PDB file of C-alpha atoms in Angstrom:
ATOM      1  CA  UNK A   1     303.659 116.500 -47.238  1.00 48.00           C
ATOM      2  CA  UNK A   2     306.268 118.543 -45.291  1.00 49.00           C
ATOM      3  CA  UNK A   3     309.726 120.214 -46.025  1.00 47.00           C
ATOM      4  CA  UNK A   4     312.570 118.796 -44.262  1.00 44.00           C
ATOM      5  CA  UNK A   5     312.419 121.901 -41.396  1.00 50.00           C
ATOM      6  CA  UNK A   6     308.590 120.633 -40.828  1.00 49.00           C
ATOM      7  CA  UNK A   7     306.729 123.164 -42.428  1.00 49.00           C
ATOM      8  CA  UNK A   8     304.242 123.165 -45.435  1.00 48.00           C
ATOM      9  CA  UNK A   9     305.260 123.001 -48.786  1.00 48.00           C
ATOM     10  CA  UNK A  10     305.033 126.065 -50.945  1.00 48.00           C
ATOM     11  CA  UNK A  11     301.775 126.353 -52.774  1.00 48.00           C
ATOM     12  CA  UNK A  12     300.006 123.839 -50.752  1.00 47.00           C
ATOM     13  CA  UNK A  13     296.376 124.222 -50.179  1.00 48.00           C
ATOM     14  CA  UNK A  14     294.912 125.097 -46.571  1.00 47.00           C
ATOM     15  CA  UNK A  15     293.197 122.184 -44.678  1.00 47.00           C
ATOM     16  CA  UNK A  16     289.612 121.486 -45.939  1.00 47.00           C
ATOM     17  CA  UNK A  17     288.355 122.186 -42.507  1.00 49.00           C
ATOM     18  CA  UNK A  18     289.602 125.844 -42.884  1.00 48.00           C
ATOM     19  CA  UNK A  19     287.971 126.547 -45.936  1.00 43.00           C
ATOM     20  CA  UNK A  20     284.552 125.191 -44.665  1.00 51.00           C
ATOM     21  CA  UNK A  21     284.802 127.381 -41.651  1.00 50.00           C
ATOM     22  CA  UNK A  22     285.450 130.605 -43.420  1.00 49.00           C
ATOM     23  CA  UNK A  23     282.516 129.592 -46.113  1.00 47.00           C
ATOM     24  CA  UNK A  24     280.108 128.998 -43.175  1.00 55.00           C
ATOM     25  CA  UNK A  25     281.200 132.382 -41.575  1.00 52.00           C
ATOM     26  CA  UNK A  26     280.763 134.073 -44.710  1.00 55.00           C
ATOM     27  CA  UNK A  27     277.244 132.652 -45.279  1.00 56.00           C
ATOM     28  CA  UNK A  28     276.223 133.548 -41.810  1.00 59.00           C
ATOM     29  CA  UNK A  29     276.919 137.297 -42.482  1.00 57.00           C
ATOM     30  CA  UNK A  30     275.181 137.660 -45.500  1.00 59.00           C
ATOM     31  CA  UNK A  31     272.294 135.874 -43.731  1.00 60.00           C
ATOM     32  CA  UNK A  32     272.372 138.639 -41.160  1.00 56.00           C
ATOM     33  CA  UNK A  33     272.597 141.279 -43.713  1.00 57.00           C
ATOM     34  CA  UNK A  34     269.396 139.830 -45.558  1.00 55.00           C
ATOM     35  CA  UNK A  35     267.891 139.791 -42.255  1.00 57.00           C
ATOM     36  CA  UNK A  36     268.472 143.275 -41.344  1.00 52.00           C
ATOM     37  CA  UNK A  37     267.906 145.136 -44.776  1.00 54.00           C
ATOM     38  CA  UNK A  38     263.916 144.607 -45.204  1.00 48.00           C
ATOM     39  CA  UNK A  39     263.683 145.551 -41.122  1.00 44.00           C
ATOM     40  CA  UNK A  40     265.613 148.816 -42.047  1.00 41.00           C
ATOM     41  CA  UNK A  41     263.714 149.442 -45.293  1.00 46.00           C
ATOM     42  CA  UNK A  42     260.199 148.700 -43.416  1.00 47.00           C
ATOM     43  CA  UNK A  43     260.742 150.939 -40.388  1.00 44.00           C
ATOM     44  CA  UNK A  44     260.187 154.368 -41.989  1.00 46.00           C
ATOM     45  CA  UNK A  45     256.780 153.820 -43.517  1.00 46.00           C
ATOM     46  CA  UNK A  46     255.857 151.039 -40.730  1.00 45.00           C
ATOM     47  CA  UNK A  47     252.629 151.737 -39.290  1.00 44.00           C
ATOM     48  CA  UNK A  48     252.704 151.782 -35.233  1.00 46.00           C
ATOM     49  CA  UNK A  49     252.228 148.292 -33.884  1.00 45.00           C
ATOM     50  CA  UNK A  50     252.770 146.633 -37.153  1.00 45.00           C
ATOM     51  CA  UNK A  51     255.021 143.428 -37.120  1.00 44.00           C
ATOM     52  CA  UNK A  52     258.568 143.974 -38.701  1.00 44.00           C
ATOM     53  CA  UNK A  53     258.435 147.770 -37.742  1.00 42.00           C
ATOM     54  CA  UNK A  54     260.550 147.695 -35.151  1.00 44.00           C
ATOM     55  CA  UNK A  55     260.753 149.738 -32.091  1.00 44.00           C
ATOM     56  CA  UNK A  56     262.297 152.639 -34.191  1.00 43.00           C
ATOM     57  CA  UNK A  57     259.107 152.817 -35.948  1.00 44.00           C
ATOM     58  CA  UNK A  58     257.071 152.892 -33.119  1.00 43.00           C
ATOM     59  CA  UNK A  59     258.613 155.757 -31.374  1.00 45.00           C
ATOM     60  CA  UNK A  60     259.222 157.981 -34.651  1.00 42.00           C
ATOM     61  CA  UNK A  61     255.180 157.518 -34.852  1.00 43.00           C
ATOM     62  CA  UNK A  62     254.574 158.235 -31.217  1.00 42.00           C
ATOM     63  CA  UNK A  63     256.589 161.239 -31.410  1.00 40.00           C
ATOM     64  CA  UNK A  64     254.524 162.463 -34.463  1.00 42.00           C
ATOM     65  CA  UNK A  65     251.695 161.909 -32.434  1.00 43.00           C
ATOM     66  CA  UNK A  66     252.935 163.697 -29.322  1.00 46.00           C
ATOM     67  CA  UNK A  67     253.794 166.707 -31.402  1.00 44.00           C
ATOM     68  CA  UNK A  68     250.208 166.879 -32.953  1.00 45.00           C
ATOM     69  CA  UNK A  69     248.955 166.612 -29.705  1.00 44.00           C
ATOM     70  CA  UNK A  70     250.931 169.044 -27.949  1.00 43.00           C
ATOM     71  CA  UNK A  71     250.439 171.166 -30.766  1.00 44.00           C
ATOM     72  CA  UNK A  72     246.436 171.138 -30.353  1.00 41.00           C
ATOM     73  CA  UNK A  73     246.816 171.705 -26.490  1.00 42.00           C
ATOM     74  CA  UNK A  74     249.067 174.421 -27.019  1.00 42.00           C
ATOM     75  CA  UNK A  75     246.570 176.333 -29.449  1.00 43.00           C
ATOM     76  CA  UNK A  76     243.651 175.502 -26.978  1.00 34.00           C
ATOM     77  CA  UNK A  77     245.735 176.841 -23.911  1.00 44.00           C
ATOM     78  CA  UNK A  78     246.563 179.743 -26.244  1.00 49.00           C
ATOM     79  CA  UNK A  79     242.655 180.411 -26.755  1.00 45.00           C
ATOM     80  CA  UNK A  80     241.860 179.937 -23.206  1.00 43.00           C
ATOM     81  CA  UNK A  81     244.728 182.408 -21.968  1.00 48.00           C
ATOM     82  CA  UNK A  82     243.607 185.141 -24.602  1.00 48.00           C
ATOM     83  CA  UNK A  83     239.845 185.209 -23.185  1.00 43.00           C
ATOM     84  CA  UNK A  84     240.631 186.684 -19.809  1.00 49.00           C
ATOM     85  CA  UNK A  85     242.576 189.596 -21.878  1.00 46.00           C
ATOM     86  CA  UNK A  86     239.826 190.086 -24.102  1.00 43.00           C
ATOM     87  CA  UNK A  87     237.417 190.127 -20.994  1.00 54.00           C
ATOM     88  CA  UNK A  88     239.675 192.389 -19.243  1.00 61.00           C
ATOM     89  CA  UNK A  89     239.627 194.789 -22.126  1.00 63.00           C
ATOM     90  CA  UNK A  90     235.798 194.846 -22.402  1.00 63.00           C
ATOM     91  CA  UNK A  91     235.144 195.215 -19.094  1.00 61.00           C
ATOM     92  CA  UNK A  92     237.729 198.245 -18.582  1.00 63.00           C
ATOM     93  CA  UNK A  93     235.865 199.843 -21.055  1.00 57.00           C
ATOM     94  CA  UNK A  94     232.729 199.460 -19.469  1.00 62.00           C
ATOM     95  CA  UNK A  95     233.952 201.228 -16.358  1.00 62.00           C
ATOM     96  CA  UNK A  96     233.042 204.811 -16.595  1.00 60.00           C
ATOM     97  CA  UNK A  97     235.518 207.777 -17.921  1.00 64.00           C
ATOM     98  CA  UNK A  98     232.617 210.307 -18.686  1.00 63.00           C
ATOM     99  CA  UNK A  99     229.122 210.808 -17.797  1.00 75.00           C
ATOM    100  CA  UNK A 100     226.494 211.723 -20.374  1.00 81.00           C
ATOM    101  CA  UNK A 101     224.149 214.535 -18.837  1.00 80.00           C
ATOM    102  CA  UNK A 102     222.118 217.540 -19.894  1.00 85.00           C
ATOM    103  CA  UNK A 103     223.539 220.727 -19.397  1.00 90.00           C
ATOM    104  CA  UNK A 104     223.278 221.947 -15.920  1.00 93.00           C
ATOM    105  CA  UNK A 105     220.646 224.710 -14.745  1.00 94.00           C
ATOM    106  CA  UNK A 106     221.835 227.981 -12.953  1.00 95.00           C
ATOM    107  CA  UNK A 107     220.059 226.684  -9.747  1.00 96.00           C
ATOM    108  CA  UNK A 108     222.218 223.474  -9.935  1.00 96.00           C
ATOM    109  CA  UNK A 109     225.138 225.158 -10.235  1.00 97.00           C
ATOM    110  CA  UNK A 110     224.144 227.633  -7.532  1.00 97.00           C
ATOM    111  CA  UNK A 111     223.461 224.496  -5.510  1.00 97.00           C
ATOM    112  CA  UNK A 112     227.098 222.974  -6.046  1.00 97.00           C
ATOM    113  CA  UNK A 113     228.388 225.947  -3.719  1.00 97.00           C
ATOM    114  CA  UNK A 114     226.164 224.522  -1.071  1.00 97.00           C
ATOM    115  CA  UNK A 115     228.034 221.489  -0.124  1.00 97.00           C
ATOM    116  CA  UNK A 116     230.426 219.030  -1.991  1.00 98.00           C
ATOM    117  CA  UNK A 117     227.594 216.274  -1.741  1.00 97.00           C
ATOM    118  CA  UNK A 118     225.556 218.383  -3.917  1.00 97.00           C
ATOM    119  CA  UNK A 119     228.275 218.798  -6.279  1.00 97.00           C
ATOM    120  CA  UNK A 120     228.568 215.058  -6.493  1.00 97.00           C
ATOM    121  CA  UNK A 121     225.017 213.726  -6.436  1.00 95.00           C
ATOM    122  CA  UNK A 122     224.392 215.264 -10.286  1.00 93.00           C
ATOM    123  CA  UNK A 123     226.308 213.925 -13.545  1.00 93.00           C
ATOM    124  CA  UNK A 124     226.846 217.273 -14.732  1.00 94.00           C
ATOM    125  CA  UNK A 125     228.633 218.549 -11.199  1.00 95.00           C
ATOM    126  CA  UNK A 126     231.002 215.114 -11.588  1.00 95.00           C
ATOM    127  CA  UNK A 127     231.839 216.140 -14.954  1.00 94.00           C
ATOM    128  CA  UNK A 128     232.695 219.908 -14.057  1.00 95.00           C
ATOM    129  CA  UNK A 129     234.736 218.770 -11.091  1.00 97.00           C
ATOM    130  CA  UNK A 130     236.228 216.135 -13.103  1.00 95.00           C
ATOM    131  CA  UNK A 131     237.205 218.886 -16.039  1.00 94.00           C
ATOM    132  CA  UNK A 132     238.808 220.899 -12.767  1.00 97.00           C
ATOM    133  CA  UNK A 133     240.763 217.953 -11.507  1.00 97.00           C
ATOM    134  CA  UNK A 134     242.406 217.365 -14.935  1.00 96.00           C
ATOM    135  CA  UNK A 135     244.186 221.083 -14.622  1.00 96.00           C
ATOM    136  CA  UNK A 136     245.255 219.568 -11.286  1.00 95.00           C
ATOM    137  CA  UNK A 137     246.494 216.468 -12.680  1.00 96.00           C
ATOM    138  CA  UNK A 138     244.677 214.416 -10.031  1.00 97.00           C
ATOM    139  CA  UNK A 139     241.584 213.183 -12.299  1.00 96.00           C
ATOM    140  CA  UNK A 140     242.513 209.936 -11.090  1.00 97.00           C
ATOM    141  CA  UNK A 141     240.508 210.426  -7.923  1.00 97.00           C
ATOM    142  CA  UNK A 142     237.424 211.177  -9.679  1.00 97.00           C
ATOM    143  CA  UNK A 143     237.902 207.988 -12.012  1.00 96.00           C
ATOM    144  CA  UNK A 144     238.421 205.962  -8.859  1.00 97.00           C
ATOM    145  CA  UNK A 145     235.409 207.153  -7.421  1.00 97.00           C
ATOM    146  CA  UNK A 146     233.138 206.547 -10.142  1.00 95.00           C
ATOM    147  CA  UNK A 147     234.554 202.918 -11.013  1.00 96.00           C
ATOM    148  CA  UNK A 148     233.865 202.005  -7.709  1.00 97.00           C
ATOM    149  CA  UNK A 149     230.348 203.249  -7.863  1.00 96.00           C
ATOM    150  CA  UNK A 150     230.356 200.719 -11.153  1.00 94.00           C
ATOM    151  CA  UNK A 151     231.403 197.948  -9.091  1.00 96.00           C
ATOM    152  CA  UNK A 152     228.779 198.045  -6.600  1.00 96.00           C
ATOM    153  CA  UNK A 153     225.932 197.669  -9.119  1.00 94.00           C
ATOM    154  CA  UNK A 154     227.401 194.436 -10.335  1.00 95.00           C
ATOM    155  CA  UNK A 155     225.873 191.176  -8.963  1.00 95.00           C
ATOM    156  CA  UNK A 156     227.737 188.500 -11.066  1.00 96.00           C
ATOM    157  CA  UNK A 157     230.478 186.963  -9.151  1.00 95.00           C
ATOM    158  CA  UNK A 158     233.133 186.695 -12.334  1.00 95.00           C
ATOM    159  CA  UNK A 159     232.273 190.112 -13.390  1.00 96.00           C
ATOM    160  CA  UNK A 160     232.988 191.401  -9.950  1.00 97.00           C
ATOM    161  CA  UNK A 161     236.378 189.882  -9.569  1.00 96.00           C
ATOM    162  CA  UNK A 162     237.328 190.918 -12.948  1.00 96.00           C
ATOM    163  CA  UNK A 163     236.373 194.472 -12.353  1.00 96.00           C
ATOM    164  CA  UNK A 164     238.054 194.344  -8.969  1.00 97.00           C
ATOM    165  CA  UNK A 165     241.186 193.383 -10.508  1.00 97.00           C
ATOM    166  CA  UNK A 166     241.136 195.953 -13.155  1.00 96.00           C
ATOM    167  CA  UNK A 167     240.555 198.717 -10.331  1.00 97.00           C
ATOM    168  CA  UNK A 168     243.161 197.309  -8.165  1.00 98.00           C
ATOM    169  CA  UNK A 169     245.733 197.386 -11.209  1.00 97.00           C
ATOM    170  CA  UNK A 170     244.616 201.149 -12.486  1.00 96.00           C
ATOM    171  CA  UNK A 171     244.100 202.727  -8.839  1.00 97.00           C
ATOM    172  CA  UNK A 172     245.528 200.867  -6.092  1.00 97.00           C
ATOM    173  CA  UNK A 173     248.761 199.049  -7.519  1.00 96.00           C
ATOM    174  CA  UNK A 174     251.592 200.938  -6.607  1.00 94.00           C
ATOM    175  CA  UNK A 175     253.086 200.493 -10.214  1.00 95.00           C
ATOM    176  CA  UNK A 176     250.320 202.106 -11.670  1.00 96.00           C
ATOM    177  CA  UNK A 177     250.745 205.957 -12.793  1.00 96.00           C
ATOM    178  CA  UNK A 178     247.164 206.507 -11.738  1.00 96.00           C
ATOM    179  CA  UNK A 179     247.623 205.434  -8.100  1.00 97.00           C
ATOM    180  CA  UNK A 180     245.441 207.223  -5.509  1.00 98.00           C
ATOM    181  CA  UNK A 181     246.766 208.291  -2.294  1.00 97.00           C
ATOM    182  CA  UNK A 182     245.658 205.777   0.300  1.00 97.00           C
ATOM    183  CA  UNK A 183     246.675 205.131   3.891  1.00 96.00           C
ATOM    184  CA  UNK A 184     248.501 201.696   4.530  1.00 96.00           C
ATOM    185  CA  UNK A 185     245.774 200.389   6.649  1.00 97.00           C
ATOM    186  CA  UNK A 186     243.217 200.605   3.897  1.00 97.00           C
ATOM    187  CA  UNK A 187     245.758 199.169   1.555  1.00 97.00           C
ATOM    188  CA  UNK A 188     246.560 196.108   3.600  1.00 97.00           C
ATOM    189  CA  UNK A 189     242.585 195.536   3.977  1.00 97.00           C
ATOM    190  CA  UNK A 190     242.334 195.481   0.212  1.00 98.00           C
ATOM    191  CA  UNK A 191     245.219 193.152  -0.390  1.00 97.00           C
ATOM    192  CA  UNK A 192     243.507 190.570   1.727  1.00 97.00           C
ATOM    193  CA  UNK A 193     240.230 190.839   0.368  1.00 97.00           C
ATOM    194  CA  UNK A 194     241.277 190.363  -3.074  1.00 97.00           C
ATOM    195  CA  UNK A 195     241.975 186.547  -2.482  1.00 96.00           C
ATOM    196  CA  UNK A 196     237.738 186.778  -2.731  1.00 96.00           C
ATOM    197  CA  UNK A 197     236.567 190.083  -3.727  1.00 97.00           C
ATOM    198  CA  UNK A 198     233.055 191.644  -3.165  1.00 97.00           C
ATOM    199  CA  UNK A 199     231.403 194.479  -4.755  1.00 96.00           C
ATOM    200  CA  UNK A 200     232.111 196.493  -1.590  1.00 97.00           C
ATOM    201  CA  UNK A 201     235.941 195.708  -1.372  1.00 98.00           C
ATOM    202  CA  UNK A 202     236.892 199.492  -2.036  1.00 98.00           C
ATOM    203  CA  UNK A 203     234.488 201.133  -0.110  1.00 98.00           C
ATOM    204  CA  UNK A 204     236.960 202.119   2.671  1.00 97.00           C
ATOM    205  CA  UNK A 205     239.169 203.402  -0.105  1.00 98.00           C
ATOM    206  CA  UNK A 206     236.169 205.150  -1.928  1.00 98.00           C
ATOM    207  CA  UNK A 207     235.543 207.016   1.084  1.00 98.00           C
ATOM    208  CA  UNK A 208     238.978 208.168   1.635  1.00 98.00           C
ATOM    209  CA  UNK A 209     239.196 209.712  -1.725  1.00 98.00           C
ATOM    210  CA  UNK A 210     235.945 211.146  -1.546  1.00 98.00           C
ATOM    211  CA  UNK A 211     237.055 213.072   1.784  1.00 98.00           C
ATOM    212  CA  UNK A 212     240.354 213.851   0.072  1.00 97.00           C
ATOM    213  CA  UNK A 213     238.641 215.595  -2.748  1.00 98.00           C
ATOM    214  CA  UNK A 214     235.891 217.167  -0.140  1.00 98.00           C
ATOM    215  CA  UNK A 215     238.599 218.857   1.678  1.00 97.00           C
ATOM    216  CA  UNK A 216     241.406 219.443  -0.685  1.00 97.00           C
ATOM    217  CA  UNK A 217     240.161 219.960  -4.059  1.00 98.00           C
ATOM    218  CA  UNK A 218     236.805 221.119  -3.613  1.00 98.00           C
ATOM    219  CA  UNK A 219     237.422 224.458  -2.102  1.00 98.00           C
ATOM    220  CA  UNK A 220     239.877 225.308  -4.889  1.00 98.00           C
ATOM    221  CA  UNK A 221     237.028 224.088  -7.584  1.00 98.00           C
ATOM    222  CA  UNK A 222     234.885 227.323  -5.988  1.00 97.00           C
ATOM    223  CA  UNK A 223     237.231 229.546  -6.607  1.00 97.00           C
ATOM    224  CA  UNK A 224     238.046 228.245 -10.116  1.00 97.00           C
ATOM    225  CA  UNK A 225     237.876 229.551 -13.728  1.00 95.00           C
ATOM    226  CA  UNK A 226     236.043 226.436 -14.345  1.00 94.00           C
ATOM    227  CA  UNK A 227     233.357 226.886 -11.768  1.00 97.00           C
ATOM    228  CA  UNK A 228     233.115 231.224 -12.547  1.00 96.00           C
ATOM    229  CA  UNK A 229     232.968 230.676 -16.006  1.00 96.00           C
ATOM    230  CA  UNK A 230     229.839 228.423 -16.140  1.00 95.00           C
ATOM    231  CA  UNK A 231     228.111 230.067 -13.197  1.00 96.00           C
ATOM    232  CA  UNK A 232     228.727 233.312 -15.302  1.00 95.00           C
ATOM    233  CA  UNK A 233     227.512 231.988 -18.644  1.00 94.00           C
ATOM    234  CA  UNK A 234     224.249 230.625 -17.028  1.00 95.00           C
ATOM    235  CA  UNK A 235     223.765 233.698 -15.278  1.00 94.00           C
ATOM    236  CA  UNK A 236     223.906 235.721 -18.655  1.00 91.00           C
ATOM    237  CA  UNK A 237     221.434 233.663 -20.235  1.00 88.00           C
ATOM    238  CA  UNK A 238     219.201 233.698 -17.379  1.00 85.00           C
ATOM    239  CA  UNK A 239     219.104 237.264 -17.606  1.00 86.00           C
ATOM    240  CA  UNK A 240     218.512 237.612 -21.418  1.00 80.00           C
ATOM    241  CA  UNK A 241     215.713 234.760 -21.214  1.00 68.00           C
TER     242      UNK A 241
END
């Protein structure tokens, strides 16, 4: 029934089709919500690949696995990175800094004055000379020479490479406080050979430092209190005997 102006009468019910359409839409929304609720509830605890878990659950599990895997890999890598450090520390301790030797005799000390070679051939002579070099702040020359001698005794390739690296860092590198004085030619040869070092990689440098000690430090050693006091002490003991 319509009013005189063609509109719907007040209080009239909506058409049946509109009611049915609204109910259907409401039912469909409720159904969609019901379908979504189990997925949301199951996803956090679902195992990888389990039906109904959804891509979010699979990604979460995969993420956790990757984290564990990454942590394990990092742990192994850190352990491997620490091994060279420990090995380097042990090998550095193996390089000689002092030689055990019996007390020199009067004949040996007198022989030191005859030539630098006779001084350097005996552990007691090297120790006495090193003590003198320490007073001149050039002890690193003797330490480098001794480290080179130790390197020549090695046969294991890995140990040779590691010891060569230690010697380079301690005595060749310009960043080291114990850097020895070498000419540019010798340094360039060493730098090239450090790619695959041998036990003779420092031979030229060792000879250069040996010559430096011979020409520069040895004459002063012979006139030093270190040598004269030792010679006098042994001479007095020889007279008393």
